[in-house]
CSV table of C-alpha atoms and ligand atoms in Angstrom, one decimal:
chain,number,residue,atom,x,y,z
F,284,UNK,CA,0.0,0.0,0.0
F,285,UNK,CA,2.7,2.5,0.9
F,286,UNK,CA,5.0,4.4,-1.4
F,287,UNK,CA,8.7,3.3,-1.5
F,288,UNK,CA,9.7,6.4,0.4
F,289,UNK,CA,7.6,5.3,3.3
F,290,UNK,CA,8.8,1.7,3.1
F,291,UNK,CA,12.4,2.9,3.0
F,292,UNK,CA,12.1,4.7,6.3
F,293,UNK,CA,14.4,3.3,9.0
F,294,UNK,CA,12.9,1.2,11.7
F,295,UNK,CA,11.8,3.2,14.8
F,296,UNK,CA,14.8,2.5,17.0
F,297,UNK,CA,13.2,4.1,20.0
F,298,UNK,CA,10.2,1.8,20.0
F,299,UNK,CA,11.9,-0.7,22.3
F,300,UNK,CA,12.9,2.1,24.7
F,301,UNK,CA,9.4,3.5,24.6
F,302,UNK,CA,8.0,0.1,25.4
F,303,UNK,CA,10.5,-0.6,28.2
F,304,UNK,CA,9.7,2.8,29.7
F,305,UNK,CA,5.9,2.1,29.6
F,306,UNK,CA,6.6,-1.3,31.3
F,307,UNK,CA,8.6,0.4,34.1
F,308,UNK,CA,5.9,3.0,34.7
F,309,UNK,CA,3.3,0.2,34.8
F,310,UNK,CA,5.4,-1.5,37.5
F,311,UNK,CA,5.2,1.7,39.5
F,312,UNK,CA,8.8,2.8,38.9
F,313,UNK,CA,9.4,6.5,39.3
F,314,UNK,CA,10.9,7.1,35.8
F,315,UNK,CA,13.1,10.1,35.3
F,316,UNK,CA,12.9,11.0,31.6
F,317,UNK,CA,16.1,12.6,30.2
F,318,UNK,CA,15.2,11.4,26.7
F,319,UNK,CA,13.2,14.0,24.9
F,320,UNK,CA,14.7,17.2,23.6
F,321,UNK,CA,11.7,19.3,24.5
F,322,UNK,CA,12.0,22.2,27.0
F,323,UNK,CA,10.1,21.3,30.3
F,324,UNK,CA,9.7,25.0,31.3
F,325,UNK,CA,6.7,27.1,30.1
F,326,UNK,CA,6.8,29.7,27.4
F,327,UNK,CA,7.6,33.1,29.1
F,328,UNK,CA,4.3,34.8,30.2
F,329,UNK,CA,4.9,38.0,28.1
F,330,UNK,CA,4.8,35.8,25.0
F,331,UNK,CA,1.7,33.9,26.1
F,332,UNK,CA,-0.1,37.2,26.9
F,333,UNK,CA,0.8,38.5,23.5
F,334,UNK,CA,-0.7,35.4,21.8
F,335,UNK,CA,-3.9,35.8,23.9
F,336,UNK,CA,-4.3,39.3,22.6
F,337,UNK,CA,-3.5,38.4,19.1
F,338,UNK,CA,-5.9,35.5,18.9
F,339,UNK,CA,-8.8,37.8,19.9
F,340,UNK,CA,-8.2,39.9,16.8
F,341,UNK,CA,-10.2,38.6,13.8
F,342,UNK,CA,-7.5,40.0,11.5
F,343,UNK,CA,-5.3,37.0,12.6
F,344,UNK,CA,-8.0,34.4,11.6
F,345,UNK,CA,-7.5,34.5,7.9
F,346,UNK,CA,-4.9,32.8,5.7
F,347,UNK,CA,-1.5,34.1,6.6
F,348,UNK,CA,0.9,35.3,3.9
F,349,UNK,CA,3.1,32.6,2.3
F,350,UNK,CA,6.4,34.4,3.1
F,351,UNK,CA,5.3,35.4,6.6
F,352,UNK,CA,4.0,38.7,8.1
F,353,UNK,CA,6.3,41.5,7.2
F,354,UNK,CA,6.4,42.6,10.8
F,355,UNK,CA,7.6,39.2,11.9
F,356,UNK,CA,10.3,39.2,9.3
F,357,UNK,CA,11.4,42.7,10.4
F,358,UNK,CA,11.5,41.5,14.0
F,359,UNK,CA,13.5,38.4,13.0
F,360,UNK,CA,16.0,40.4,10.9
F,361,UNK,CA,16.4,43.0,13.6
F,362,UNK,CA,17.0,40.2,16.1
F,363,UNK,CA,19.7,38.8,13.8
F,364,UNK,CA,21.3,42.3,13.6
F,365,UNK,CA,21.2,42.8,17.4
F,366,UNK,CA,22.3,39.3,18.5
F,367,UNK,CA,24.5,38.2,15.5
F,368,UNK,CA,25.6,41.4,13.8
F,369,UNK,CA,24.1,40.2,10.5
F,370,UNK,CA,22.4,42.7,8.2
F,371,UNK,CA,19.4,41.3,6.3
F,372,UNK,CA,16.6,42.6,4.1
F,373,UNK,CA,13.4,41.5,5.7
F,374,UNK,CA,11.5,41.7,2.4
F,375,UNK,CA,13.8,39.3,0.4
F,376,UNK,CA,16.2,37.6,2.8
F,377,UNK,CA,13.8,36.2,5.4
F,378,UNK,CA,11.0,33.7,5.4
F,379,UNK,CA,8.7,32.5,8.2
F,380,UNK,CA,8.6,28.8,8.7
F,381,UNK,CA,6.2,26.6,10.6
F,382,UNK,CA,9.0,25.4,12.8
F,383,UNK,CA,12.5,24.6,11.4
F,384,UNK,CA,11.5,20.9,11.0
F,385,UNK,CA,9.2,22.0,8.3
F,386,UNK,CA,12.0,24.0,6.7
F,387,UNK,CA,14.5,21.1,6.9
F,388,UNK,CA,12.0,18.7,5.4
F,389,UNK,CA,11.0,21.0,2.5
F,390,UNK,CA,14.3,22.7,1.6
F,391,UNK,CA,15.6,19.7,-0.4
F,392,UNK,CA,12.5,20.0,-2.7
F,393,UNK,CA,13.9,23.3,-3.9
F,394,UNK,CA,17.5,22.3,-4.5
F,395,UNK,CA,17.8,18.6,-5.0
F,396,UNK,CA,16.8,16.7,-8.2
F,397,UNK,CA,16.3,13.0,-8.1
F,398,UNK,CA,19.7,11.4,-7.9
F,399,UNK,CA,21.5,14.6,-6.6
F,400,UNK,CA,23.5,14.2,-3.5
F,401,UNK,CA,23.0,16.0,-0.2
F,402,UNK,CA,25.8,16.0,2.4
F,403,UNK,CA,24.4,14.9,5.7
F,404,UNK,CA,26.1,14.8,9.1
F,405,UNK,CA,25.9,11.6,11.2
F,406,UNK,CA,25.0,11.5,14.1
F,407,UNK,CA,22.3,14.1,13.4
F,408,UNK,CA,18.7,15.3,13.6
F,409,UNK,CA,17.1,12.6,11.5
F,410,UNK,CA,15.1,15.0,9.2
F,411,UNK,CA,18.2,16.1,7.2
F,412,UNK,CA,18.5,12.6,5.7
F,413,UNK,CA,14.8,11.8,5.4
F,414,UNK,CA,13.9,15.2,3.9
F,415,UNK,CA,16.6,14.5,1.3
F,416,UNK,CA,15.3,11.1,0.5
F,417,UNK,CA,11.7,12.3,0.3
F,418,UNK,CA,12.9,14.7,-2.5
F,419,UNK,CA,14.5,11.8,-4.3
F,420,UNK,CA,18.0,12.9,-3.3
F,421,UNK,CA,20.8,10.6,-2.2
F,422,UNK,CA,22.3,11.3,1.2
F,423,UNK,CA,26.1,11.2,1.6
F,424,UNK,CA,27.1,10.7,5.2
F,425,UNK,CA,29.7,13.0,6.8
F,426,UNK,CA,30.8,11.3,10.0
F,427,UNK,CA,31.0,13.5,13.0
F,428,UNK,CA,33.9,12.1,15.0
F,429,UNK,CA,35.2,12.9,18.5
F,430,UNK,CA,38.7,13.3,17.1
F,431,UNK,CA,37.5,16.0,14.8
F,432,UNK,CA,35.5,17.7,17.6
F,433,UNK,CA,32.4,16.4,15.9
F,434,UNK,CA,32.9,18.6,12.8
F,435,UNK,CA,32.7,17.0,9.4
F,436,UNK,CA,36.0,16.4,7.5
F,437,UNK,CA,35.3,18.2,4.3
F,438,UNK,CA,38.5,17.0,2.7
F,439,UNK,CA,37.3,13.4,3.1
F,440,UNK,CA,34.4,13.8,0.7
F,441,UNK,CA,35.3,12.0,-2.5
F,442,UNK,CA,35.5,14.1,-5.8
F,443,UNK,CA,32.8,12.0,-7.5
F,444,UNK,CA,30.4,12.7,-4.6
F,445,UNK,CA,31.2,16.4,-4.7
F,446,UNK,CA,30.4,16.5,-8.4
F,447,UNK,CA,26.9,15.5,-7.7
F,448,UNK,CA,26.4,17.3,-4.4
F,449,UNK,CA,23.9,20.1,-4.3
F,450,UNK,CA,23.2,20.7,-0.7
F,451,UNK,CA,24.9,20.4,2.7
F,452,UNK,CA,23.2,20.5,6.1
F,453,UNK,CA,25.1,21.6,9.2
F,454,UNK,CA,24.0,22.2,12.8
F,455,UNK,CA,26.1,24.0,15.4
F,456,UNK,CA,25.6,24.1,18.4
F,457,UNK,CA,24.9,20.5,17.6
F,458,UNK,CA,22.1,18.1,18.4
F,459,UNK,CA,23.0,15.4,19.6
F,460,UNK,CA,26.7,16.0,20.3
F,461,UNK,CA,26.4,19.5,21.8
F,462,UNK,CA,29.6,20.3,19.8
F,463,UNK,CA,30.1,23.9,18.7
F,464,UNK,CA,31.7,25.3,15.6
F,465,UNK,CA,34.1,28.3,15.2
F,466,UNK,CA,33.8,31.1,12.7
F,467,UNK,CA,37.0,29.7,11.2
F,468,UNK,CA,35.2,26.4,10.4
F,469,UNK,CA,32.3,28.3,8.8
F,470,UNK,CA,34.9,30.2,6.7
F,471,UNK,CA,36.2,26.8,5.4
F,472,UNK,CA,32.6,25.8,4.7
F,473,UNK,CA,32.0,29.0,2.6
F,474,UNK,CA,35.2,28.3,0.5
F,475,UNK,CA,34.2,24.7,0.1
F,476,UNK,CA,30.6,25.6,-0.9
F,477,UNK,CA,31.9,28.2,-3.5
F,478,UNK,CA,34.3,25.7,-5.0
F,479,UNK,CA,31.8,22.9,-5.3
F,480,UNK,CA,28.6,24.9,-6.0
F,481,UNK,CA,26.8,23.6,-2.9
F,482,UNK,CA,23.9,25.3,-1.0
F,483,UNK,CA,24.7,25.3,2.7
F,484,UNK,CA,21.8,25.1,5.2
F,485,UNK,CA,22.9,25.9,8.7
F,486,UNK,CA,20.4,24.8,11.3
F,487,UNK,CA,21.0,27.1,14.2
F,488,UNK,CA,18.2,25.9,16.5
F,489,UNK,CA,20.4,26.1,19.6
F,490,UNK,CA,22.0,29.5,18.9
F,491,UNK,CA,20.9,31.0,22.2
F,492,UNK,CA,21.3,28.0,24.5
F,493,UNK,CA,24.8,28.7,25.6
F,494,UNK,CA,26.8,28.6,28.9
F,495,UNK,CA,29.9,30.0,30.6
F,496,UNK,CA,29.9,33.2,28.4
F,497,UNK,CA,30.2,31.2,25.2
F,498,UNK,CA,28.5,32.9,22.2
F,499,UNK,CA,27.6,30.7,19.2
F,500,UNK,CA,28.7,32.2,15.9
F,501,UNK,CA,26.2,32.7,13.1
F,502,UNK,CA,27.1,31.1,9.8
F,503,UNK,CA,25.8,34.2,8.0
F,504,UNK,CA,28.2,36.5,9.9
F,505,UNK,CA,31.1,34.9,8.0
F,506,UNK,CA,32.3,36.8,4.9
F,507,UNK,CA,30.7,35.3,1.8
F,508,UNK,CA,28.2,33.1,3.6
F,509,UNK,CA,25.3,35.1,2.2
F,510,UNK,CA,26.4,34.0,-1.3
F,511,UNK,CA,26.3,30.3,-0.5
F,512,UNK,CA,23.7,29.6,2.1
F,513,UNK,CA,20.8,30.1,4.5
F,514,UNK,CA,20.5,29.8,8.2
F,515,UNK,CA,17.5,28.5,10.1
F,516,UNK,CA,16.5,29.9,13.5
F,517,UNK,CA,13.8,28.5,15.6
F,518,UNK,CA,11.9,30.0,18.5
F,519,UNK,CA,11.2,26.5,19.8
F,520,UNK,CA,14.2,25.9,22.1
F,521,UNK,CA,15.1,29.6,22.6
F,522,UNK,CA,11.8,30.6,24.1
F,523,UNK,CA,10.3,27.2,25.2
F,524,UNK,CA,7.9,27.4,22.2
F,525,UNK,CA,8.2,23.9,20.7
F,526,UNK,CA,4.4,23.5,20.6
F,527,UNK,CA,3.8,26.8,18.8
F,528,UNK,CA,5.5,25.9,15.5
F,529,UNK,CA,7.4,29.1,14.6
F,530,UNK,CA,10.8,29.6,13.1
F,531,UNK,CA,12.5,31.6,10.3
F,532,UNK,CA,15.0,31.1,7.5
F,533,UNK,CA,17.4,34.0,6.6
F,534,UNK,CA,20.2,34.3,4.0
F,535,UNK,CA,20.8,34.2,0.3
F,536,UNK,CA,17.9,35.9,-1.5
F,537,UNK,CA,17.7,33.5,-4.4
F,538,UNK,CA,17.8,30.5,-2.1
F,539,UNK,CA,15.1,32.1,0.1
F,540,UNK,CA,13.0,32.7,-3.0
F,541,UNK,CA,13.4,29.1,-4.2
F,542,UNK,CA,12.5,27.6,-0.8
F,543,UNK,CA,9.6,30.0,-0.6
F,544,UNK,CA,8.3,28.8,-4.0
F,545,UNK,CA,8.3,25.2,-2.8
F,546,UNK,CA,6.6,26.2,0.5
F,547,UNK,CA,3.9,28.2,-1.2
F,548,UNK,CA,2.8,25.0,-2.9
F,549,UNK,CA,2.8,23.0,0.3
F,550,UNK,CA,1.6,25.1,3.3
F,551,UNK,CA,-0.3,28.3,3.7
F,552,UNK,CA,2.0,30.0,6.2
F,553,UNK,CA,2.2,30.2,10.0
F,554,UNK,CA,-0.8,31.4,12.0
F,555,UNK,CA,-0.6,35.2,12.3
F,556,UNK,CA,-1.4,35.2,16.0
F,557,UNK,CA,1.7,32.9,16.5
F,558,UNK,CA,3.8,35.2,14.4
F,559,UNK,CA,2.6,38.2,16.5
F,560,UNK,CA,3.7,36.3,19.7
F,561,UNK,CA,6.9,35.6,17.9
F,562,UNK,CA,7.5,39.3,17.3
F,563,UNK,CA,7.0,39.8,21.1
F,564,UNK,CA,9.5,37.1,21.8
F,565,UNK,CA,12.2,38.4,19.4
F,566,UNK,CA,11.6,42.1,20.2
F,567,UNK,CA,11.3,42.1,24.0
F,568,UNK,CA,14.1,41.9,26.6
F,569,UNK,CA,16.1,38.6,26.1
F,570,UNK,CA,16.4,38.3,29.9
F,571,UNK,CA,14.2,35.2,29.8
F,572,UNK,CA,16.8,33.5,27.7
F,573,UNK,CA,19.6,34.2,30.1
F,574,UNK,CA,17.4,33.0,33.0
F,575,UNK,CA,16.7,29.7,31.3
F,576,UNK,CA,20.4,29.2,30.4
F,577,UNK,CA,21.3,29.7,34.1
F,578,UNK,CA,18.9,26.9,34.9
F,579,UNK,CA,20.2,24.6,32.2
F,580,UNK,CA,23.7,25.2,33.4
F,581,UNK,CA,22.9,24.2,36.9
F,582,UNK,CA,21.3,21.0,35.6
F,583,UNK,CA,24.3,20.3,33.4
F,584,UNK,CA,26.7,20.7,36.3
F,585,UNK,CA,24.4,18.4,38.5
F,586,UNK,CA,24.4,15.7,35.8
F,587,UNK,CA,28.1,15.9,35.3
F,588,UNK,CA,28.5,14.5,38.8
F,589,UNK,CA,26.4,11.5,38.0
F,590,UNK,CA,28.3,10.7,34.8
F,591,UNK,CA,31.5,11.0,36.8
F,592,UNK,CA,30.1,8.4,39.2
F,593,UNK,CA,29.6,6.1,36.2
F,594,UNK,CA,33.2,6.5,35.2
F,595,UNK,CA,32.2,8.7,32.3
F,596,UNK,CA,34.7,11.5,31.9
F,597,UNK,CA,33.4,14.4,29.8
F,598,UNK,CA,33.8,18.1,29.4
F,599,UNK,CA,30.8,20.2,30.3
F,600,UNK,CA,29.1,21.3,27.0
F,601,UNK,CA,29.3,25.0,26.1
F,602,UNK,CA,25.9,24.9,24.4
F,603,UNK,CA,22.6,23.0,23.8
F,604,UNK,CA,20.7,21.2,26.6
F,605,UNK,CA,22.3,17.8,25.7
F,606,UNK,CA,25.1,15.8,27.2
F,607,UNK,CA,26.6,13.4,24.7
F,608,UNK,CA,28.3,10.9,26.9
F,609,UNK,CA,30.5,8.0,25.8
F,610,UNK,CA,29.1,4.8,27.1
F,611,UNK,CA,31.3,2.5,29.3
F,612,UNK,CA,33.3,0.2,27.1
F,613,UNK,CA,31.6,-3.1,27.6
F,614,UNK,CA,28.2,-1.8,26.4
F,615,UNK,CA,26.8,-0.5,23.1
F,616,UNK,CA,24.5,2.5,23.3
F,617,UNK,CA,21.2,0.5,23.2
F,618,UNK,CA,22.4,-1.9,26.0
F,619,UNK,CA,23.5,0.9,28.1
F,620,UNK,CA,20.3,2.9,27.8
F,621,UNK,CA,18.4,-0.3,28.7
F,622,UNK,CA,20.5,-0.8,31.7
F,623,UNK,CA,19.9,2.8,32.9
F,624,UNK,CA,16.2,2.4,32.4
F,625,UNK,CA,15.8,-1.1,34.0
F,626,UNK,CA,18.2,-0.6,36.9
F,627,UNK,CA,17.9,3.1,37.6
F,628,UNK,CA,14.6,4.2,36.1
F,629,UNK,CA,16.4,6.8,33.9
F,630,UNK,CA,15.5,7.4,30.3
F,631,UNK,CA,18.3,8.5,27.9
F,632,UNK,CA,18.5,8.2,24.2
F,633,UNK,CA,20.9,5.7,22.6
F,634,UNK,CA,23.3,7.4,20.3
F,635,UNK,CA,22.7,5.0,17.5
F,636,UNK,CA,19.2,6.5,17.1
F,637,UNK,CA,20.9,9.5,15.5
F,638,UNK,CA,22.9,7.4,13.0
F,639,UNK,CA,25.6,4.8,12.8
F,640,UNK,CA,28.2,7.2,14.0
F,641,UNK,CA,26.2,7.8,17.2
F,642,UNK,CA,27.1,4.3,18.4
F,643,UNK,CA,29.1,4.3,21.6
F,644,UNK,CA,27.3,7.3,23.0
F,645,UNK,CA,24.2,8.1,24.9
F,646,UNK,CA,22.3,11.5,24.9
F,647,UNK,CA,20.9,13.0,28.1
F,648,UNK,CA,18.5,15.9,27.7
F,649,UNK,CA,18.6,18.4,30.5
F,650,UNK,CA,14.8,18.6,30.6
F,651,UNK,CA,14.2,17.8,34.3
F,652,UNK,CA,14.6,20.0,37.4
F,653,UNK,CA,17.9,20.0,39.3
F,654,UNK,CA,16.1,18.0,42.1
F,655,UNK,CA,15.1,15.3,39.6
F,656,UNK,CA,18.6,15.3,38.1
F,657,UNK,CA,20.1,15.0,41.5
F,658,UNK,CA,17.8,12.0,42.2
F,659,UNK,CA,19.0,10.5,38.9
F,660,UNK,CA,22.6,11.1,40.0
F,661,UNK,CA,22.0,9.3,43.3
F,662,UNK,CA,20.6,6.3,41.3
F,663,UNK,CA,23.6,6.4,39.0
F,664,UNK,CA,26.0,6.3,42.0
F,665,UNK,CA,24.4,3.0,43.1
F,666,UNK,CA,24.8,1.4,39.7
F,667,UNK,CA,27.5,-1.1,39.2
F,668,UNK,CA,28.7,-0.6,35.6
C,207,PLP,C1,14.6,20.7,17.9
C,207,PLP,C2,15.4,20.8,16.7
C,207,PLP,C3,14.8,21.4,15.5
C,207,PLP,C4,13.3,21.6,15.5
C,207,PLP,O1,12.9,22.8,15.6
C,207,PLP,P1,11.4,23.2,15.4
C,207,PLP,O2,11.6,24.7,15.0
C,207,PLP,O3,10.6,23.0,16.6
C,207,PLP,O4,10.8,22.4,14.2
C,207,PLP,C5,15.5,21.6,14.4
C,207,PLP,N1,16.8,21.2,14.3
C,207,PLP,C6,17.4,20.6,15.4
C,207,PLP,C7,18.8,20.2,15.3
C,207,PLP,C8,16.7,20.4,16.6
C,207,PLP,O5,17.3,19.8,17.6
């Protein structure tokens, strides 16, 4: 019954974990879920209030514009100017998305012909690969290895692959590894994209989730980046708005136009009331972001102690709300996540769920309170691994 593209989808690796988790809960175990990358804290109240006002205005009830409200694109580009120092034209270099997942899934439709190659990091957010395949494209895996600080080795991509490559996805600060990229790396990417005629899509979903005075660079802030790529920003993680579905793409005008053409034939834009709330989020004081980062940082430091107790030695991440921990040697990522769940009631995501190169790691999401994380740490300390 199903099309080949559906039959070709990888098996849902988390199904066994989900089932084991449900079993533990049914047995009465107090499960601590550090599995899902979804902020546990509420959307800041000034944003919620703005939505409540907006939804009462019938002007927001009609079809939105395909490219997004001009006022939202102005707020988005002003935010990029203020926080990243990037100058953008809201009319031609910005586009509202219904969440960045929507963007990632649809961007290949604009740039990839059947048989063309897209360069995909591994481990990674799964939609880069699947979005490419849905467009008939062929993913070429760029391994993200610890010895390369989880950056792709661009020199390792074979010439015959490059000849057919149209698109490259990147994501720093990174999910799941929490790795960060320097502006120097982005400069190399710009040169590489120029030489090989590749459209770069930098997914910057975690741009604001940073610690210890670290600031995540924007790809577009690098000289020449506007010629070769676009950057995706999401309000989901930054303002605890995952349920609202609001994000934006900025960058090269022709690329924004092409992506917009694809989108205008798929969706009818983001709800205007949500865009108005998005304007409030982007244009108000960013104190709420700093406040959330302080909380994530405390959680990170609390979990670090538990990992230490398990004999896992890792540096505290500078960004994202993930801890990408190497699993003790005698386990693979699936076995270790099972052990954590069955013997400590802790849910974490096996690295292999993000691709073959995620094997050997487990991802903890800092989406529980410090108290709950401390409870998880106590349980870890009792484990014999
Ligand atoms: C969470 C996440 C997204 C999804 O963002 P939405 O705007 O909620 O669709 C995109 N990319 C990465 C890497 C993510 O982790």
